Amino acid sequence: MANEHLIPIDIKDVKLLEWLVDRNIVNRLWNEQCGELRDLLKEVENGCPISELSQKIKPPLHYNLAKEVLHELDQSPYGSKNLIGSYTHDYTAKWARIVKLFEREQTFLADSARIIIQNVKYDIPLLRKQIARATQIKQDSIKKQTECNKNISKYQLKYKERCSEMGIGGHHIRSELENLVQDLPILMIKISNQLPTLTDTLNYYQEFARFLIDNPELEVCPMLLYVIKFGNVSVKQWQSGPLQNESDTDSSVEVIEPIGAADTDSNGCVVIETLKSDVDCSGDPVPCEYGADDGTDVIDFGTHIDFGDDIDFGIEAVDYEGGEIDFGDVEISVVEDGEEKGKESLLENTNTRNKIVDELYELLAFLTSRRDELLKHGQSIISEIANCPTIVLTTQVETIEVMLSTVNGVLASLTNDKMRHLLLLKNSEKYLERLTDAMQSQLRLCDKMEDNIEDLKIRIADAEQTFEEVEPKLQHMIEVTKELKKEVERELSKRYKGRPVRIMGDINTL
């Protein structure tokens, strides 16, 4: 063919060394004959007398680099030669020897092919994976760092909301919660002052219930009516019955005079004068016999009482000569739970407060049902019934809406989260510990997120350092591989009369 010299020779990059050996371009045992070359390359890797040149001497050390270094040394004072043409400086002589060993039997082609295969197949992918992993770690760490900052803001906001809900500053949680319980009676007084606003609502409910059941004596929501009438009194006062004023009680006290000698008879007995006129004291007095007629005023219990020979009562005599008995610092206290419960107010006591809350829900259910009924049917059904109370007929939906709002307000004051926490804090020391721990857990989560952020910062710094170290190595390795590719293609083209030689494969995608 006339144009045969223009047909390119394509060689797979990972098969380059095998291609060279098969065509006898390099010796099959080239690797075994390179022992001296490897030793010299290890020796010259460090110890370059020229600092600028030492920066170029980086692995992998190849034929083109050896020629470049030798040329630089020839141009320096270390390139002087003796009379027989040998270099006088040992370091330069080693590089000259390396170049000769590379050129012997085309060893540089085999070594270049080896470096190309090693870089394309192993080293460059490894470095790229390291860079990709470092980049991914950095991106994930930045993302997690952003999430941690969001979580810190969320936990801090939740903590502030919890503190605001409880009405504390959040600086010393436990002591602030303990002090907060002391304000519970004041809150109960405020709630009890709200209850009189339910008077009209209760009257409306009571009149409606009495009319519907036809029972004029019916009383609804007795606990609410009691608190509205007498206030938030103690449980003991509520159990003792209706409160009485001082004017309702008899304050007169009969004074009993001491018994004197004039009030006794000759036998020393107390003479009681009756004030009852209907007692008949007439007649002969009946004498009292205190003993026998012979003057021996002795009561006869019998001649002898036999208790037996040996009666064992289980009592042992202890001879104690130590003085006073020391019982230690033992303090015995008797706590009457009933008395403590009796001192609680009606709104503080669990049982009475639950009754009040139940009655409020009962009232709320009635008003809701009544409102829905009026919205659907109006007063047409009730107005047709005889003897219907005026308050039932005249109360409109708007008024019931106001009543519902009032009941919901009172109910919310008794059942909101703050009140629930305060009541549990008052009755349980363990709940105080649990609530304190629950609120502090938000702060602990913030501290944990801050620790995570510090760890993520370290990971980001390590990833950046890895990238800075590996990226220059990768670029240098790619440049060396491309340079060796061109050199091998040029040398092989010379051997095949100028035919173009192309090394194909992943090497072209670097």
Short mmCIF file of C-alpha atoms in Angstrom, two decimals:
data_model
loop_
_atom_site.label_atom_id
_atom_site.label_comp_id
_atom_site.label_asym_id
_atom_site.label_seq_id
_atom_site.Cartn_x
_atom_site.Cartn_y
_atom_site.Cartn_z
CA MET A 1 0.00 0.00 0.00
CA ALA A 2 1.28 3.41 -0.94
CA ASN A 3 -0.09 5.08 2.16
CA GLU A 4 0.85 2.32 4.61
CA HIS A 5 3.10 4.68 6.56
CA LEU A 6 0.06 6.82 7.35
CA ILE A 7 -1.90 4.03 9.01
CA PRO A 8 -1.71 4.61 12.76
CA ILE A 9 -0.66 1.96 15.21
CA ASP A 10 -3.19 1.79 18.09
CA ILE A 11 -2.02 0.31 21.37
CA LYS A 12 -4.20 -0.24 24.44
CA ASP A 13 -2.68 1.62 27.39
CA VAL A 14 -2.90 -1.29 29.88
CA LYS A 15 -1.42 -3.64 27.24
CA LEU A 16 1.50 -1.37 26.33
CA LEU A 17 4.21 -3.29 28.19
CA GLU A 18 2.96 -6.60 26.89
CA TRP A 19 2.97 -5.14 23.34
CA LEU A 20 6.60 -4.01 23.67
CA VAL A 21 7.74 -7.41 24.94
CA ASP A 22 5.85 -9.35 22.27
CA ARG A 23 7.56 -7.32 19.50
CA ASN A 24 11.02 -7.74 21.11
CA ILE A 25 11.40 -4.00 21.52
CA VAL A 26 12.37 -4.54 25.15
CA ASN A 27 13.92 -7.54 26.84
CA ARG A 28 11.47 -9.95 28.43
CA LEU A 29 13.64 -9.96 31.60
CA TRP A 30 14.06 -6.20 31.74
CA ASN A 31 12.54 -5.95 35.21
CA GLU A 32 15.05 -8.40 36.70
CA GLN A 33 17.96 -6.48 35.19
CA CYS A 34 16.93 -3.15 36.75
CA GLY A 35 18.21 -3.84 40.28
CA GLU A 36 21.10 -1.35 40.02
CA LEU A 37 18.79 1.24 38.43
CA ARG A 38 16.30 1.04 41.30
CA ASP A 39 19.06 1.38 43.90
CA LEU A 40 20.45 4.47 42.18
CA LEU A 41 16.98 6.04 41.92
CA LYS A 42 16.51 5.62 45.68
CA GLU A 43 19.87 7.22 46.37
CA VAL A 44 19.35 10.31 44.19
CA GLU A 45 15.77 10.92 45.35
CA ASN A 46 17.19 12.99 48.22
CA GLY A 47 20.37 14.96 48.61
CA CYS A 48 20.27 17.22 45.54
CA PRO A 49 22.76 20.07 46.07
CA ILE A 50 20.60 22.52 44.12
CA SER A 51 17.45 23.43 46.07
CA GLU A 52 15.46 24.57 43.02
CA LEU A 53 16.26 21.35 41.21
CA SER A 54 15.36 19.19 44.23
CA GLN A 55 11.75 20.37 43.92
CA LYS A 56 11.51 18.73 40.49
CA ILE A 57 12.79 15.38 41.74
CA LYS A 58 9.48 13.78 42.71
CA PRO A 59 8.34 10.23 42.19
CA PRO A 60 7.84 8.59 39.85
CA LEU A 61 11.44 9.03 38.63
CA HIS A 62 11.54 8.28 34.90
CA TYR A 63 13.81 8.63 31.89
CA ASN A 64 12.74 12.11 30.82
CA LEU A 65 13.21 13.43 34.35
CA ALA A 66 16.68 11.86 34.55
CA LYS A 67 17.76 13.58 31.34
CA GLU A 68 16.37 16.91 32.54
CA VAL A 69 18.13 16.70 35.91
CA LEU A 70 21.43 15.70 34.29
CA HIS A 71 21.17 18.65 31.92
CA GLU A 72 20.58 21.03 34.83
CA LEU A 73 23.55 19.60 36.72
CA ASP A 74 25.76 19.97 33.64
CA GLN A 75 24.94 23.67 33.55
CA SER A 76 25.85 24.07 37.26
CA PRO A 77 29.23 23.92 39.04
CA TYR A 78 28.41 20.30 39.90
CA GLY A 79 28.71 19.31 36.21
CA SER A 80 32.52 19.49 35.98
CA LYS A 81 34.37 16.50 34.47
CA ASN A 82 37.86 15.08 34.83
CA LEU A 83 40.34 14.30 32.04
CA ILE A 84 38.71 11.02 31.10
CA GLY A 85 35.23 12.64 30.82
CA SER A 86 33.75 11.40 34.09
CA TYR A 87 31.87 13.68 36.44
CA THR A 88 33.84 14.74 39.48
CA HIS A 89 30.74 15.22 41.67
CA ASP A 90 29.31 11.94 42.93
CA TYR A 91 25.65 13.09 42.75
CA THR A 92 25.97 14.13 39.10
CA ALA A 93 27.80 10.88 38.31
CA LYS A 94 24.89 8.87 39.70
CA TRP A 95 22.43 10.67 37.44
CA ALA A 96 24.67 10.05 34.45
CA ARG A 97 24.75 6.36 35.32
CA ILE A 98 20.93 6.33 35.64
CA VAL A 99 20.51 7.79 32.15
CA LYS A 100 22.81 5.11 30.69
CA LEU A 101 20.94 2.31 32.44
CA PHE A 102 17.62 3.67 31.11
CA GLU A 103 18.99 3.73 27.55
CA ARG A 104 20.46 0.22 27.73
CA GLU A 105 18.29 -2.24 25.81
CA GLN A 106 15.44 0.30 25.57
CA THR A 107 14.79 -0.05 29.29
CA PHE A 108 13.28 3.43 29.43
CA LEU A 109 10.43 2.29 27.13
CA ALA A 110 9.59 -0.62 29.42
CA ASP A 111 9.85 1.58 32.52
CA SER A 112 7.68 4.28 30.91
CA ALA A 113 5.08 1.66 29.96
CA ARG A 114 5.15 0.35 33.52
CA ILE A 115 4.57 3.85 34.95
CA ILE A 116 1.75 4.53 32.48
CA ILE A 117 -0.04 1.31 33.39
CA GLN A 118 0.49 1.86 37.13
CA ASN A 119 -0.79 5.43 36.98
CA VAL A 120 -3.75 4.82 34.67
CA LYS A 121 -4.95 1.63 36.31
CA TYR A 122 -4.20 2.20 39.99
CA ASP A 123 -2.58 5.40 41.28
CA ILE A 124 -4.63 8.07 39.50
CA PRO A 125 -8.01 6.39 40.31
CA LEU A 126 -6.90 6.01 43.91
CA LEU A 127 -5.98 9.66 44.25
CA ARG A 128 -9.23 10.70 42.60
CA LYS A 129 -11.18 8.54 45.04
CA GLN A 130 -9.35 10.17 47.94
CA ILE A 131 -10.19 13.61 46.59
CA ALA A 132 -13.82 12.63 45.98
CA ARG A 133 -14.10 11.17 49.47
CA ALA A 134 -12.53 14.26 51.04
CA THR A 135 -14.86 16.50 49.01
CA GLN A 136 -17.89 14.42 50.01
CA ILE A 137 -16.86 14.49 53.68
CA LYS A 138 -16.50 18.25 53.51
CA GLN A 139 -19.89 18.72 51.86
CA ASP A 140 -21.64 16.35 54.29
CA SER A 141 -19.94 17.99 57.26
CA ILE A 142 -21.01 21.45 56.12
CA LYS A 143 -24.57 20.18 55.65
CA LYS A 144 -24.59 18.55 59.08
CA GLN A 145 -23.09 21.69 60.58
CA THR A 146 -25.95 23.72 59.14
CA GLU A 147 -28.45 21.21 60.54
CA CYS A 148 -26.79 21.36 63.96
CA ASN A 149 -27.04 25.15 63.97
CA LYS A 150 -30.73 24.87 63.07
CA ASN A 151 -31.24 22.32 65.85
CA ILE A 152 -29.50 24.59 68.34
CA SER A 153 -31.82 27.44 67.40
CA LYS A 154 -34.82 25.08 67.62
CA TYR A 155 -33.83 23.70 71.03
CA GLN A 156 -33.07 27.16 72.40
CA LEU A 157 -36.41 28.46 71.13
CA LYS A 158 -38.21 25.46 72.62
CA TYR A 159 -36.43 26.01 75.92
CA LYS A 160 -37.36 29.69 75.98
CA GLU A 161 -40.97 28.86 75.13
CA ARG A 162 -41.06 26.28 77.93
CA CYS A 163 -39.60 28.77 80.39
CA SER A 164 -42.04 31.45 79.23
CA GLU A 165 -44.90 28.98 79.58
CA MET A 166 -43.84 28.19 83.14
CA GLY A 167 -43.14 31.83 83.92
CA ILE A 168 -39.47 31.42 84.87
CA GLY A 169 -36.25 32.97 83.61
CA GLY A 170 -34.46 29.67 83.03
CA HIS A 171 -31.21 30.60 84.82
CA HIS A 172 -31.64 28.23 87.79
CA ILE A 173 -34.45 25.91 86.78
CA ARG A 174 -34.95 23.87 89.94
CA SER A 175 -34.93 26.78 92.39
CA GLU A 176 -37.16 28.83 90.10
CA LEU A 177 -39.68 26.00 89.86
CA GLU A 178 -39.65 25.58 93.64
CA ASN A 179 -40.30 29.29 94.07
CA LEU A 180 -43.02 29.12 91.45
CA VAL A 181 -45.02 26.66 93.55
CA GLN A 182 -45.23 29.25 96.31
CA ASP A 183 -47.28 31.45 93.98
CA LEU A 184 -49.90 28.73 93.54
CA PRO A 185 -52.26 30.09 96.28
CA ILE A 186 -52.21 33.52 94.61
CA LEU A 187 -53.15 31.96 91.27
CA MET A 188 -55.95 30.05 92.94
CA ILE A 189 -57.30 33.25 94.45
CA LYS A 190 -57.29 34.87 91.01
CA ILE A 191 -59.19 31.91 89.58
CA SER A 192 -61.69 31.95 92.43
CA ASN A 193 -62.25 35.64 91.72
CA GLN A 194 -63.14 34.70 88.13
CA LEU A 195 -65.84 32.24 89.18
CA PRO A 196 -68.47 34.89 90.10
CA THR A 197 -68.56 35.79 86.40
CA LEU A 198 -70.33 32.44 85.92
CA THR A 199 -73.28 33.41 88.12
CA ASP A 200 -75.60 34.32 85.24
CA THR A 201 -74.55 31.22 83.33
CA LEU A 202 -75.27 28.98 86.30
CA ASN A 203 -78.64 30.65 86.87
CA TYR A 204 -79.54 30.08 83.24
CA TYR A 205 -78.47 26.42 83.42
CA GLN A 206 -80.29 25.86 86.70
CA GLU A 207 -83.54 27.43 85.53
CA PHE A 208 -83.42 25.45 82.30
CA ALA A 209 -82.74 22.18 84.15
CA ARG A 210 -85.50 22.83 86.75
CA PHE A 211 -87.96 23.65 83.98
CA LEU A 212 -86.98 20.65 81.86
CA ILE A 213 -87.02 18.13 84.73
CA ASP A 214 -89.90 19.84 86.54
CA ASN A 215 -88.04 19.97 89.84
CA PRO A 216 -88.03 23.42 91.48
CA GLU A 217 -85.55 22.27 94.16
CA LEU A 218 -82.90 20.99 91.71
CA GLU A 219 -79.38 22.39 92.16
CA VAL A 220 -76.78 22.10 89.42
CA CYS A 221 -73.01 22.45 89.82
CA PRO A 222 -73.03 22.54 93.64
CA MET A 223 -69.25 22.94 93.94
CA LEU A 224 -69.18 25.97 91.66
CA LEU A 225 -72.08 27.53 93.55
CA TYR A 226 -70.32 26.89 96.87
CA VAL A 227 -67.03 28.49 95.76
CA ILE A 228 -68.90 31.46 94.29
CA LYS A 229 -70.80 31.94 97.55
CA PHE A 230 -68.11 31.25 100.18
CA GLY A 231 -64.88 31.61 98.20
CA ASN A 232 -61.89 29.28 97.91
CA VAL A 233 -62.11 27.99 101.46
CA SER A 234 -60.23 25.02 102.87
CA VAL A 235 -61.42 21.46 102.43
CA LYS A 236 -61.92 21.15 106.19
CA GLN A 237 -64.24 24.15 106.24
CA TRP A 238 -66.14 22.77 103.25
CA GLN A 239 -66.58 19.38 104.92
CA SER A 240 -67.71 20.93 108.23
CA GLY A 241 -70.75 22.47 106.57
CA PRO A 242 -71.91 25.99 105.70
CA LEU A 243 -69.87 28.80 107.19
CA GLN A 244 -71.47 30.73 110.04
CA ASN A 245 -70.96 34.25 111.23
CA GLU A 246 -70.04 35.03 114.82
CA SER A 247 -73.51 36.45 115.45
CA ASP A 248 -75.04 33.06 114.56
CA THR A 249 -73.13 31.23 117.31
CA ASP A 250 -73.92 31.26 121.04
CA SER A 251 -71.03 32.95 122.80
CA SER A 252 -72.38 32.56 126.35
CA VAL A 253 -70.35 30.23 128.54
CA GLU A 254 -71.55 28.92 131.90
CA VAL A 255 -68.90 29.32 134.61
CA ILE A 256 -68.74 26.48 137.10
CA GLU A 257 -67.68 27.63 140.60
CA PRO A 258 -65.29 25.51 142.63
CA ILE A 259 -66.77 23.13 145.19
CA GLY A 260 -66.37 24.30 148.81
CA ALA A 261 -66.84 22.69 152.22
CA ALA A 262 -70.32 24.13 152.57
CA ASP A 263 -71.48 22.09 149.62
CA THR A 264 -70.67 18.70 151.21
CA ASP A 265 -72.54 16.69 153.85
CA SER A 266 -71.21 15.08 157.01
CA ASN A 267 -69.94 12.07 155.02
CA GLY A 268 -68.01 14.23 152.56
CA CYS A 269 -70.45 13.71 149.69
CA VAL A 270 -71.31 16.59 147.36
CA VAL A 271 -74.78 17.95 147.87
CA ILE A 272 -76.35 18.78 144.48
CA GLU A 273 -79.24 21.17 144.54
CA THR A 274 -81.58 20.57 141.69
CA LEU A 275 -83.26 23.41 139.95
CA LYS A 276 -86.11 21.31 138.70
CA SER A 277 -89.28 21.91 140.59
CA ASP A 278 -90.85 18.66 139.56
CA VAL A 279 -88.39 16.50 141.49
CA ASP A 280 -89.96 15.21 144.71
CA CYS A 281 -87.46 15.29 147.49
CA SER A 282 -90.00 14.76 150.28
CA GLY A 283 -90.00 11.65 152.36
CA ASP A 284 -87.74 9.92 154.74
CA PRO A 285 -84.11 9.87 153.76
CA VAL A 286 -82.57 6.50 152.93
CA PRO A 287 -79.34 5.97 154.80
CA CYS A 288 -76.26 4.68 152.98
CA GLU A 289 -74.50 1.68 154.45
CA TYR A 290 -70.75 1.77 154.12
CA GLY A 291 -69.78 -1.16 156.34
CA ALA A 292 -70.82 -3.53 159.07
CA ASP A 293 -72.84 -2.57 162.12
CA ASP A 294 -70.00 -3.47 164.46
CA GLY A 295 -68.01 -0.49 163.31
CA THR A 296 -65.52 -2.39 161.25
CA ASP A 297 -65.82 -0.61 157.94
CA VAL A 298 -63.91 -3.30 156.01
CA ILE A 299 -64.84 -4.83 152.71
CA ASP A 300 -64.35 -8.56 152.77
CA PHE A 301 -62.61 -9.85 149.59
CA GLY A 302 -62.12 -13.36 150.98
CA THR A 303 -59.51 -14.98 153.13
CA HIS A 304 -56.71 -15.77 150.61
CA ILE A 305 -55.99 -15.43 146.88
CA ASP A 306 -53.75 -18.14 145.44
CA PHE A 307 -51.70 -16.97 142.47
CA GLY A 308 -49.82 -20.26 142.11
CA ASP A 309 -46.24 -21.19 142.81
CA ASP A 310 -44.37 -19.93 139.74
CA ILE A 311 -46.02 -17.52 137.35
CA ASP A 312 -43.74 -16.59 134.42
CA PHE A 313 -44.67 -13.24 132.96
CA GLY A 314 -41.69 -13.22 130.52
CA ILE A 315 -39.99 -10.31 132.27
CA GLU A 316 -36.29 -10.47 132.99
CA ALA A 317 -34.53 -8.21 135.44
CA VAL A 318 -31.68 -6.26 133.89
CA ASP A 319 -29.03 -4.76 136.08
CA TYR A 320 -28.15 -1.53 134.30
CA GLU A 321 -25.45 0.59 135.89
CA GLY A 322 -24.65 2.87 132.97
CA GLY A 323 -26.67 5.84 134.15
CA GLU A 324 -29.18 7.32 131.71
CA ILE A 325 -30.29 5.42 128.62
CA ASP A 326 -29.17 7.11 125.40
CA PHE A 327 -31.76 6.72 122.67
CA GLY A 328 -29.69 8.80 120.20
CA ASP A 329 -30.87 11.76 118.16
CA VAL A 330 -34.14 10.17 117.24
CA GLU A 331 -36.96 12.50 116.36
CA ILE A 332 -40.39 11.00 116.16
CA SER A 333 -42.94 13.01 114.26
CA VAL A 334 -46.47 12.07 113.48
CA VAL A 335 -47.87 13.48 110.26
CA GLU A 336 -51.57 13.43 109.90
CA ASP A 337 -52.25 13.22 106.16
CA GLY A 338 -55.87 14.08 106.67
CA GLU A 339 -54.98 17.30 108.45
CA GLU A 340 -52.62 18.32 105.65
CA LYS A 341 -55.28 17.61 103.04
CA GLY A 342 -57.82 19.48 105.11
CA LYS A 343 -55.70 22.62 105.06
CA GLU A 344 -55.69 22.69 101.24
CA SER A 345 -58.12 24.98 99.49
CA LEU A 346 -60.89 23.61 97.33
CA LEU A 347 -59.06 24.57 94.15
CA GLU A 348 -55.78 23.05 95.36
CA ASN A 349 -57.17 19.74 96.56
CA THR A 350 -57.20 17.14 93.79
CA ASN A 351 -60.65 15.69 94.48
CA THR A 352 -62.50 18.98 94.88
CA ARG A 353 -60.67 20.59 91.98
CA ASN A 354 -61.63 17.67 89.74
CA LYS A 355 -65.25 18.12 90.78
CA ILE A 356 -65.10 21.79 89.88
CA VAL A 357 -63.49 21.00 86.52
CA ASP A 358 -66.12 18.35 85.82
CA GLU A 359 -68.88 20.84 86.55
CA LEU A 360 -67.25 23.36 84.23
CA TYR A 361 -67.17 20.75 81.45
CA GLU A 362 -70.80 19.94 82.22
CA LEU A 363 -71.68 23.60 81.92
CA LEU A 364 -69.68 23.86 78.70
CA ALA A 365 -71.44 20.85 77.19
CA PHE A 366 -74.85 22.29 78.09
CA LEU A 367 -74.10 25.68 76.55
CA THR A 368 -72.67 24.10 73.39
CA SER A 369 -75.70 21.90 72.98
CA ARG A 370 -78.06 24.80 73.69
CA ARG A 371 -76.31 27.04 71.17
CA ASP A 372 -76.52 24.41 68.45
CA GLU A 373 -80.15 23.88 69.25
CA LEU A 374 -80.94 27.59 68.97
CA LEU A 375 -79.03 27.87 65.72
CA LYS A 376 -81.00 25.00 64.25
CA HIS A 377 -84.52 25.48 65.63
CA GLY A 378 -84.53 28.83 67.42
CA GLN A 379 -86.97 29.37 70.32
CA SER A 380 -89.94 27.85 68.48
CA ILE A 381 -89.94 24.56 70.38
CA ILE A 382 -89.42 25.98 73.88
CA SER A 383 -91.85 28.88 73.43
CA GLU A 384 -94.71 26.47 72.78
CA ILE A 385 -94.31 24.86 76.21
CA ALA A 386 -96.37 26.44 79.00
CA ASN A 387 -94.79 28.07 82.06
CA CYS A 388 -91.41 28.40 80.36
CA PRO A 389 -89.10 30.65 82.45
CA THR A 390 -88.42 34.10 81.07
CA ILE A 391 -84.65 33.66 81.20
CA VAL A 392 -84.92 30.61 78.97
CA LEU A 393 -87.07 32.44 76.42
CA THR A 394 -85.08 35.66 76.32
CA THR A 395 -81.55 34.24 76.17
CA GLN A 396 -80.28 34.48 72.60
CA VAL A 397 -77.39 32.81 70.76
CA GLU A 398 -75.16 35.85 71.20
CA THR A 399 -75.57 35.70 74.97
CA ILE A 400 -74.76 31.98 75.00
CA GLU A 401 -71.63 32.69 72.94
CA VAL A 402 -70.53 35.15 75.65
CA MET A 403 -71.27 32.53 78.32
CA LEU A 404 -69.24 29.94 76.42
CA SER A 405 -66.31 32.32 76.18
CA THR A 406 -66.46 32.97 79.93
CA VAL A 407 -66.60 29.26 80.79
CA ASN A 408 -63.73 28.48 78.43
CA GLY A 409 -61.65 31.21 80.03
CA VAL A 410 -62.16 29.86 83.55
CA LEU A 411 -61.62 26.29 82.37
CA ALA A 412 -58.40 27.25 80.60
CA SER A 413 -57.10 28.88 83.78
CA LEU A 414 -57.62 25.63 85.68
CA THR A 415 -56.43 23.17 83.05
CA ASN A 416 -53.61 24.92 81.18
CA ASP A 417 -50.16 23.36 81.10
CA LYS A 418 -48.67 25.76 83.61
CA MET A 419 -51.37 25.03 86.18
CA ARG A 420 -51.02 21.29 85.59
CA HIS A 421 -47.27 21.49 86.11
CA LEU A 422 -47.65 23.60 89.25
CA LEU A 423 -50.10 21.18 90.81
CA LEU A 424 -47.88 18.22 90.02
CA LEU A 425 -44.85 20.09 91.38
CA LYS A 426 -46.74 20.82 94.58
CA ASN A 427 -47.69 17.18 95.16
CA SER A 428 -44.62 15.32 93.88
CA GLU A 429 -40.92 15.84 94.49
CA LYS A 430 -40.10 13.29 91.78
CA TYR A 431 -42.07 15.29 89.24
CA LEU A 432 -39.96 18.33 90.13
CA GLU A 433 -36.87 16.32 89.31
CA ARG A 434 -38.37 14.97 86.09
CA LEU A 435 -39.54 18.39 84.91
CA THR A 436 -36.17 19.93 85.75
CA ASP A 437 -34.40 17.16 83.86
CA ALA A 438 -36.79 17.51 80.90
CA MET A 439 -36.13 21.25 80.62
CA GLN A 440 -32.39 20.82 81.09
CA SER A 441 -32.40 18.15 78.38
CA GLN A 442 -32.97 20.94 75.83
CA LEU A 443 -29.80 22.63 77.04
CA ARG A 444 -27.94 19.33 76.98
CA LEU A 445 -29.04 18.83 73.38
CA CYS A 446 -27.68 22.30 72.55
CA ASP A 447 -24.35 21.37 74.14
CA LYS A 448 -24.33 18.10 72.22
CA MET A 449 -24.98 19.94 68.95
CA GLU A 450 -22.15 22.37 69.73
CA ASP A 451 -19.80 19.43 70.37
CA ASN A 452 -20.91 17.92 67.07
CA ILE A 453 -20.17 21.21 65.33
CA GLU A 454 -16.65 21.22 66.76
CA ASP A 455 -16.13 17.63 65.56
CA LEU A 456 -17.47 18.58 62.14
CA LYS A 457 -15.08 21.51 61.98
CA ILE A 458 -12.21 19.11 62.60
CA ARG A 459 -13.48 16.78 59.86
CA ILE A 460 -13.79 19.70 57.45
CA ALA A 461 -10.24 20.81 58.26
CA ASP A 462 -8.93 17.24 57.74
CA ALA A 463 -10.79 16.96 54.44
CA GLU A 464 -9.37 20.28 53.24
CA GLN A 465 -5.89 19.22 54.27
CA THR A 466 -6.29 15.90 52.40
CA PHE A 467 -7.47 17.77 49.32
CA GLU A 468 -4.52 20.17 49.49
CA GLU A 469 -2.08 17.27 49.79
CA VAL A 470 -3.57 14.93 47.21
CA GLU A 471 -4.60 17.39 44.49
CA PRO A 472 -1.00 18.46 43.61
CA LYS A 473 0.06 14.80 43.56
CA LEU A 474 -2.78 13.97 41.19
CA GLN A 475 -1.97 16.83 38.82
CA HIS A 476 1.73 15.94 38.84
CA MET A 477 0.94 12.28 38.12
CA ILE A 478 -1.38 13.20 35.25
CA GLU A 479 1.27 15.48 33.73
CA VAL A 480 3.93 12.77 34.02
CA THR A 481 1.62 10.18 32.45
CA LYS A 482 0.77 12.40 29.52
CA GLU A 483 4.43 13.30 29.05
CA LEU A 484 5.48 9.63 29.06
CA LYS A 485 2.66 8.82 26.62
CA LYS A 486 3.99 11.37 24.13
CA GLU A 487 7.57 10.15 24.60
CA VAL A 488 6.65 6.50 24.02
CA GLU A 489 4.54 7.38 20.98
CA ARG A 490 7.43 9.42 19.52
CA GLU A 491 10.03 6.67 20.10
CA LEU A 492 7.82 3.95 18.67
CA SER A 493 6.98 6.12 15.67
CA LYS A 494 10.70 6.38 14.92
CA ARG A 495 11.02 2.59 14.96
CA TYR A 496 8.16 2.18 12.49
CA LYS A 497 9.37 4.64 9.88
CA GLY A 498 7.30 7.56 11.06
CA ARG A 499 3.99 5.75 11.30
CA PRO A 500 1.77 7.45 13.84
CA VAL A 501 1.46 5.55 17.11
CA ARG A 502 -1.54 6.11 19.33
CA ILE A 503 -1.90 4.80 22.87
CA MET A 504 -5.59 4.28 23.40
CA GLY A 505 -7.70 3.83 26.53
CA ASP A 506 -8.40 5.68 29.76
CA ILE A 507 -5.15 7.56 29.43
CA ASN A 508 -6.84 9.90 26.97
CA THR A 509 -9.51 10.85 29.52
CA LEU A 510 -7.12 12.04 32.20
#
